[in-house]
Short mmCIF file of C-alpha atoms and ligand atoms in Angstrom, two decimals:
data_model
loop_
_atom_site.label_atom_id
_atom_site.label_comp_id
_atom_site.label_asym_id
_atom_site.label_seq_id
_atom_site.Cartn_x
_atom_site.Cartn_y
_atom_site.Cartn_z
CA MET A 1 -4.15 10.02 19.87
CA ASP A 2 -1.51 7.47 18.88
CA ALA A 3 -1.22 3.98 20.40
CA VAL A 4 1.61 4.92 22.77
CA SER A 5 -0.22 7.94 24.24
CA ARG A 6 -3.40 5.91 24.52
CA GLU A 7 -1.51 3.23 26.42
CA ARG A 8 0.08 5.88 28.67
CA SER A 9 -3.26 7.54 29.39
CA ARG A 10 -4.80 4.16 30.22
CA SER A 11 -2.04 3.33 32.71
CA GLN A 12 -2.42 6.79 34.29
CA ASP A 13 -6.15 6.10 34.71
CA THR A 14 -5.36 2.75 36.33
CA LEU A 15 -2.90 4.37 38.73
CA LEU A 16 -5.42 7.07 39.67
CA ALA A 17 -8.13 4.44 40.24
CA ALA A 18 -5.77 2.41 42.44
CA LEU A 19 -4.89 5.50 44.51
CA LEU A 20 -8.58 6.38 44.95
CA LEU A 21 -9.42 2.81 45.90
CA GLY A 22 -6.58 2.83 48.46
CA LEU A 23 -7.85 6.10 49.94
CA VAL A 24 -11.43 4.83 50.12
CA SER A 25 -10.33 1.57 51.82
CA CYS A 26 -8.28 3.54 54.37
CA LEU A 27 -11.28 5.72 55.16
CA ALA A 28 -13.54 2.66 55.34
CA VAL A 29 -11.18 0.88 57.73
CA ALA A 30 -10.90 4.01 59.90
CA GLY A 31 -14.66 4.53 59.78
CA CYS A 32 -15.55 0.95 60.72
CA GLY A 33 -13.28 1.15 63.75
CA VAL A 34 -11.33 -1.92 62.57
CA GLN A 35 -8.39 -2.37 64.88
CA VAL A 36 -5.21 -1.88 62.90
CA PRO A 37 -2.21 -3.20 64.80
CA ALA A 38 0.45 -0.67 65.62
CA TRP A 39 3.73 -1.45 63.93
CA ARG A 40 5.98 1.01 65.64
CA THR A 41 9.66 0.46 65.02
CA LEU A 42 10.28 4.04 66.19
CA SER A 43 8.98 3.61 69.74
CA PRO A 44 11.20 0.94 71.27
CA ASP A 45 9.99 -0.80 74.43
CA SER A 46 13.01 -3.02 75.06
CA ASP A 47 16.82 -2.88 75.06
CA PHE A 48 16.97 -4.81 71.76
CA ALA A 49 14.55 -2.44 70.01
CA ARG A 50 16.41 0.58 71.50
CA LEU A 51 19.70 -0.73 70.14
CA ILE A 52 18.27 -1.06 66.63
CA LEU A 53 16.75 2.41 66.77
CA ASP A 54 20.08 3.91 67.94
CA VAL A 55 21.87 2.45 64.90
CA TYR A 56 19.03 3.61 62.67
CA GLU A 57 19.19 7.15 64.06
CA ASP A 58 22.97 7.25 63.58
CA LEU A 59 22.51 6.24 59.97
CA PHE A 60 19.66 8.69 59.48
CA TRP A 61 21.72 11.68 60.65
CA TRP A 62 24.76 10.67 58.58
CA CYS A 63 22.49 10.37 55.51
CA ALA A 64 20.73 13.66 56.28
CA GLY A 65 24.12 15.42 56.55
CA ILE A 66 25.33 13.92 53.26
CA PHE A 67 22.06 14.89 51.55
CA VAL A 68 22.35 18.52 52.68
CA VAL A 69 26.02 18.84 51.60
CA VAL A 70 25.47 17.17 48.21
CA GLU A 71 22.35 19.20 47.44
CA ALA A 72 24.05 22.44 48.50
CA LEU A 73 27.04 21.77 46.23
CA LEU A 74 24.71 20.79 43.39
CA LEU A 75 22.64 23.97 43.72
CA TYR A 76 25.79 26.08 43.98
CA ALA A 77 27.19 24.55 40.78
CA LEU A 78 23.88 24.95 38.96
CA PHE A 79 23.59 28.65 39.73
CA ARG A 80 27.23 29.63 39.70
CA TYR A 81 28.08 27.91 36.40
CA ARG A 82 24.77 28.09 34.55
CA ARG A 83 24.73 29.35 30.98
CA ARG A 84 24.18 33.09 30.89
CA GLU A 85 22.98 35.34 28.15
CA GLY A 86 25.73 35.95 25.63
CA ASP A 87 27.67 32.78 26.55
CA SER A 88 28.46 31.21 23.25
CA GLU A 89 31.64 29.30 23.93
CA VAL A 90 31.99 25.84 25.37
CA PRO A 91 33.52 26.23 28.88
CA ASN A 92 37.04 25.13 29.64
CA GLN A 93 37.03 21.30 29.78
CA VAL A 94 38.89 19.90 32.80
CA HIS A 95 39.91 16.30 33.20
CA GLY A 96 41.33 14.81 36.40
CA PHE A 97 41.74 16.53 39.77
CA THR A 98 43.78 14.24 42.00
CA ALA A 99 43.11 15.98 45.32
CA LEU A 100 39.34 15.95 44.73
CA GLU A 101 39.33 12.30 43.65
CA ILE A 102 41.30 11.22 46.72
CA GLY A 103 38.94 13.32 48.84
CA TRP A 104 35.73 11.80 47.55
CA THR A 105 37.17 8.31 47.96
CA LEU A 106 38.46 8.79 51.50
CA LEU A 107 35.52 10.74 52.90
CA PRO A 108 32.82 8.11 52.10
CA ALA A 109 35.17 5.38 53.36
CA ALA A 110 35.53 7.28 56.65
CA ILE A 111 31.74 7.77 56.90
CA LEU A 112 31.16 4.04 56.26
CA PHE A 113 33.69 3.29 58.99
CA PHE A 114 31.80 5.46 61.49
CA ILE A 115 28.50 3.81 60.51
CA ALA A 116 30.06 0.34 60.76
CA ILE A 117 31.25 0.82 64.37
CA PRO A 118 27.80 1.02 66.05
CA THR A 119 26.34 -1.50 63.59
CA VAL A 120 28.94 -4.20 64.21
CA ARG A 121 28.95 -3.48 67.96
CA GLY A 122 25.14 -3.90 67.98
CA VAL A 123 25.28 -7.14 65.98
CA PHE A 124 27.78 -8.64 68.44
CA GLU A 125 25.88 -7.38 71.47
CA ILE A 126 22.55 -8.80 70.38
CA ASN A 127 24.05 -12.14 69.38
CA GLY A 128 25.90 -12.46 72.67
CA PRO A 129 24.54 -13.86 75.93
CA PRO A 130 21.58 -12.04 77.54
CA PRO A 131 22.55 -9.26 79.98
CA ASP A 132 20.40 -10.73 82.75
CA PRO A 133 22.13 -13.69 84.49
CA ASP A 134 18.71 -15.19 85.27
CA PRO A 135 16.57 -14.66 82.18
CA LEU A 136 13.12 -16.14 81.67
CA GLU A 137 13.67 -19.00 79.22
CA ILE A 138 10.95 -19.49 76.61
CA SER A 139 10.90 -21.92 73.69
CA VAL A 140 9.11 -20.59 70.63
CA ILE A 141 7.99 -23.05 67.97
CA GLY A 142 6.57 -21.81 64.69
CA HIS A 143 3.72 -23.76 63.08
CA GLN A 144 1.61 -23.15 59.97
CA TRP A 145 0.04 -20.74 61.08
CA TRP A 146 0.36 -20.18 64.79
CA TRP A 147 2.91 -19.78 67.58
CA GLU A 148 3.68 -22.21 70.37
CA PHE A 149 5.24 -20.76 73.54
CA GLN A 150 6.72 -23.20 76.07
CA TYR A 151 7.83 -22.05 79.52
CA PRO A 152 10.14 -24.92 80.58
CA GLU A 153 10.98 -23.45 84.02
CA LEU A 154 7.34 -22.82 84.84
CA GLY A 155 6.08 -26.08 83.33
CA PHE A 156 3.31 -24.90 81.01
CA VAL A 157 2.67 -24.20 77.36
CA THR A 158 0.53 -21.58 75.64
CA ALA A 159 -0.11 -20.30 72.13
CA ASN A 160 -0.19 -17.04 70.19
CA GLU A 161 -0.19 -14.79 73.26
CA LEU A 162 3.16 -14.52 74.99
CA HIS A 163 3.33 -13.15 78.51
CA VAL A 164 6.61 -11.78 79.88
CA PRO A 165 7.38 -9.74 82.99
CA VAL A 166 8.63 -6.17 82.61
CA GLY A 167 12.28 -5.58 83.44
CA ARG A 168 13.38 -9.23 83.23
CA THR A 169 15.18 -10.45 80.15
CA ALA A 170 13.19 -12.95 78.09
CA ALA A 171 15.57 -15.43 76.43
CA LEU A 172 13.89 -17.10 73.50
CA THR A 173 14.98 -20.29 71.76
CA LEU A 174 13.33 -20.44 68.36
CA THR A 175 12.65 -23.36 66.06
CA SER A 176 9.97 -24.54 63.65
CA ALA A 177 7.79 -27.61 63.34
CA ASP A 178 7.38 -27.30 59.57
CA VAL A 179 8.67 -24.50 57.32
CA ILE A 180 10.73 -21.36 57.99
CA HIS A 181 8.92 -18.65 59.97
CA SER A 182 10.22 -15.41 61.43
CA PHE A 183 9.51 -13.98 64.88
CA TRP A 184 8.95 -10.23 64.74
CA VAL A 185 7.54 -7.90 67.37
CA PRO A 186 8.68 -4.46 66.13
CA GLU A 187 8.41 -2.64 69.46
CA LEU A 188 10.49 -5.31 71.20
CA GLY A 189 13.22 -5.90 68.65
CA GLY A 190 14.33 -7.22 65.29
CA LYS A 191 13.34 -10.32 63.35
CA ARG A 192 14.71 -13.80 63.97
CA ASP A 193 14.07 -16.84 61.77
CA LEU A 194 12.60 -20.08 63.11
CA ASN A 195 14.22 -22.87 61.09
CA PRO A 196 13.11 -26.51 61.22
CA GLY A 197 15.85 -28.73 62.62
CA SER A 198 17.93 -26.00 64.26
CA GLU A 199 17.63 -23.43 67.01
CA ASN A 200 18.10 -19.69 66.98
CA ARG A 201 18.34 -17.45 70.03
CA LEU A 202 16.91 -14.01 70.69
CA TRP A 203 16.63 -11.99 73.88
CA PHE A 204 15.05 -8.72 74.89
CA THR A 205 14.32 -6.96 78.16
CA PRO A 206 10.94 -5.22 78.02
CA SER A 207 11.02 -1.76 79.56
CA GLU A 208 7.29 -0.88 79.55
CA THR A 209 4.17 -2.82 80.39
CA GLY A 210 1.60 -3.11 77.62
CA VAL A 211 0.57 -5.13 74.58
CA HIS A 212 2.81 -5.46 71.55
CA TYR A 213 1.78 -6.76 68.17
CA GLY A 214 3.83 -9.36 66.38
CA GLN A 215 3.66 -10.99 62.99
CA CYS A 216 5.42 -13.82 61.19
CA ALA A 217 7.86 -12.10 58.85
CA GLU A 218 8.78 -14.96 56.53
CA LEU A 219 6.46 -16.12 53.76
CA CYS A 220 5.38 -19.50 55.09
CA GLY A 221 2.31 -20.48 53.07
CA THR A 222 -1.25 -19.40 52.32
CA SER A 223 -2.06 -17.94 55.74
CA HIS A 224 1.36 -16.41 56.43
CA ALA A 225 -0.26 -12.98 56.88
CA ASN A 226 -2.65 -14.52 59.42
CA MET A 227 0.18 -15.80 61.63
CA ARG A 228 0.03 -13.08 64.24
CA MET A 229 0.78 -12.84 67.91
CA ARG A 230 0.50 -10.54 70.89
CA VAL A 231 3.16 -10.06 73.54
CA PHE A 232 1.79 -8.95 76.90
CA VAL A 233 4.43 -7.27 79.00
CA ASP A 234 3.04 -7.59 82.54
CA ASP A 235 4.09 -6.00 85.80
CA SER A 236 5.49 -8.60 88.19
CA ALA A 237 2.22 -9.07 90.11
CA SER A 238 0.15 -9.63 86.93
CA PHE A 239 2.77 -11.99 85.54
CA ALA A 240 2.81 -13.98 88.78
CA ALA A 241 -1.02 -14.16 88.71
CA TRP A 242 -1.03 -15.25 85.08
CA SER A 243 1.61 -17.95 85.58
CA ALA A 244 -0.17 -19.20 88.71
CA SER A 245 -3.38 -19.52 86.68
CA MET A 246 -1.49 -21.41 83.97
CA SER A 247 0.17 -23.75 86.48
CA ALA A 248 -3.13 -24.60 88.19
CA PRO A 249 -5.73 -24.04 85.49
CA ALA A 250 -9.37 -23.54 86.40
CA THR A 251 -11.16 -26.87 86.67
CA ALA A 252 -13.08 -27.03 83.46
CA ASP A 253 -16.73 -28.07 83.45
CA SER A 254 -16.70 -31.81 82.93
CA ALA A 255 -19.64 -31.97 80.49
CA GLY A 256 -17.85 -29.46 78.27
CA ALA A 257 -14.60 -31.40 78.58
CA MET A 258 -16.44 -34.56 77.47
CA THR A 259 -17.83 -32.76 74.38
CA PHE A 260 -14.28 -31.59 73.65
CA LEU A 261 -13.01 -35.18 73.84
CA ILE A 262 -15.75 -36.88 71.82
CA SER A 263 -15.89 -34.20 69.12
CA GLY A 264 -12.32 -34.95 68.07
CA CYS A 265 -10.76 -31.69 69.35
CA ALA A 266 -8.50 -33.57 71.77
CA ALA A 267 -6.72 -35.34 68.92
CA CYS A 268 -4.85 -32.09 68.25
CA HIS A 269 -5.24 -29.86 71.32
CA SER A 270 -4.06 -30.09 74.92
CA ILE A 271 -5.79 -28.65 77.95
CA ALA A 272 -3.84 -29.00 81.19
CA GLY A 273 -5.77 -30.91 83.84
CA THR A 274 -7.95 -32.80 81.33
CA LEU A 275 -7.54 -35.92 79.19
CA ALA A 276 -7.02 -33.72 76.11
CA GLN A 277 -3.31 -34.09 75.33
CA GLY A 278 -3.07 -33.61 71.54
CA LYS A 279 0.15 -31.99 70.38
CA VAL A 280 -0.52 -30.94 66.79
CA GLY A 281 -2.56 -27.81 67.44
CA PRO A 282 -2.31 -24.94 69.93
CA ASP A 283 -2.50 -25.71 73.66
CA LEU A 284 -5.84 -24.32 74.85
CA THR A 285 -5.27 -24.21 78.60
CA ASN A 286 -7.13 -21.20 80.06
CA PHE A 287 -8.36 -20.28 76.59
CA GLY A 288 -11.03 -17.99 78.05
CA ARG A 289 -8.33 -15.63 79.34
CA ARG A 290 -6.97 -14.93 75.86
CA ALA A 291 -7.70 -11.69 74.06
CA THR A 292 -7.71 -13.23 70.59
CA LEU A 293 -8.25 -16.46 68.71
CA ALA A 294 -7.04 -17.98 65.41
CA ALA A 295 -3.45 -16.73 65.99
CA GLY A 296 -4.39 -13.14 66.71
CA MET A 297 -6.85 -12.74 63.82
CA LEU A 298 -10.06 -12.23 65.81
CA ALA A 299 -11.09 -10.90 69.19
CA ASN A 300 -11.87 -13.79 71.52
CA THR A 301 -15.67 -13.51 71.66
CA PRO A 302 -18.28 -16.31 71.70
CA GLU A 303 -19.55 -15.19 68.24
CA ASN A 304 -16.09 -15.28 66.67
CA LEU A 305 -15.32 -18.61 68.32
CA SER A 306 -18.52 -20.22 66.99
CA GLY A 307 -17.75 -18.91 63.48
CA TRP A 308 -14.26 -20.37 63.74
CA LEU A 309 -15.53 -23.78 64.93
CA ARG A 310 -18.21 -23.81 62.23
CA ASN A 311 -15.72 -23.35 59.41
CA PRO A 312 -12.07 -22.63 60.22
CA ASP A 313 -11.08 -22.39 56.56
CA SER A 314 -13.45 -19.47 55.94
CA VAL A 315 -11.67 -17.50 58.69
CA LYS A 316 -8.10 -18.57 57.99
CA PRO A 317 -7.60 -19.89 54.45
CA ARG A 318 -5.97 -23.35 54.37
CA ALA A 319 -6.04 -23.53 58.18
CA LEU A 320 -4.88 -26.99 59.21
CA MET A 321 -7.74 -27.22 61.71
CA PRO A 322 -10.34 -29.38 59.95
CA ASP A 323 -14.03 -28.62 59.70
CA LEU A 324 -15.43 -31.27 62.08
CA ASN A 325 -19.02 -30.76 60.87
CA LEU A 326 -20.10 -29.90 64.40
CA ASP A 327 -23.81 -29.37 64.93
CA GLU A 328 -24.98 -26.13 66.55
CA GLN A 329 -25.55 -27.80 69.92
CA ARG A 330 -21.94 -29.03 70.04
CA ILE A 331 -20.64 -25.66 68.91
CA ASP A 332 -22.58 -23.97 71.75
CA ASP A 333 -21.25 -26.49 74.27
CA LEU A 334 -17.66 -26.06 73.08
CA VAL A 335 -17.90 -22.26 73.10
CA ARG A 336 -19.26 -22.31 76.67
CA PHE A 337 -16.54 -24.76 77.73
CA LEU A 338 -13.62 -22.94 76.08
CA GLU A 339 -14.70 -19.42 77.03
CA GLY A 340 -15.38 -20.63 80.58
CA MET A 341 -11.75 -21.62 81.15
CA LYS A 342 -10.39 -18.57 82.87
CU1 LIG B 401 4.94 -18.16 59.52
CU2 LIG B 401 4.92 -16.54 57.80
#
């Protein structure tokens, strides 16, 4: 075997090993029941996502039609003009066919024009004002590596889990506290960058209740992939109950609140109704009601929360939350306090 074939055979082995490893990991993930978020761009649950899918479907059918015509002509030419037994002469060489050249210039131009109409219309529509004259205004601020959601009309702030009512347009104003992030919840619409020092707008009107997975879609540092979020689209009664609970949060147990203050947590975190008013980290009001912690990485359980408090960096690499060297007693007190706020 020469050097080139040896090299080729080695790279084929590597490729095969990678494929097998991929297959085994998929089976392992499925077998362990690890929750893999659903990234469904093909099942829109808002007007914005529907609009994108409509343009995509238009494009898909144009492309499918072009594929069928081109392949049919190709196959026809291959069979009709293939070399047959006894053919010994070079076929007649043709150069230039004006009608055909004009045709294959005009036809693609016309197709591009028909694709451009819905695309440009969609771009203008989605960058225009929201369709609802009274949208729910929400300010979204990206941080390394979590999401801040402010509800200015309702007067509270939350993090990583956005709640919106079904059927009412949510009008988001997006900015960043540090580097560029990108807001992306595939089932609710397209991506929008969060740039430090300027504001972007995005709106969508959710059409179905349910949970939607979101993810930062702009490489923003070590834990970019761990910058996740959930959007809960609530029916109007659940949304009213949730916002009432956020406006008048459960009175937290005062011993727990004291541990929170003296352990240093309050330097970064706020909890409405307590002395904790730090602004650097996520607002933790009603933390016990959240489904996840560490920006959507883990289910919100006492075990996961203690692991996170014990060593944030081991859960989320380079997390800006410091390891406060809390002893087990303090960790237990904090877990009871935080999980009890609901
Ligand atoms: Cu924020 Cu990637």
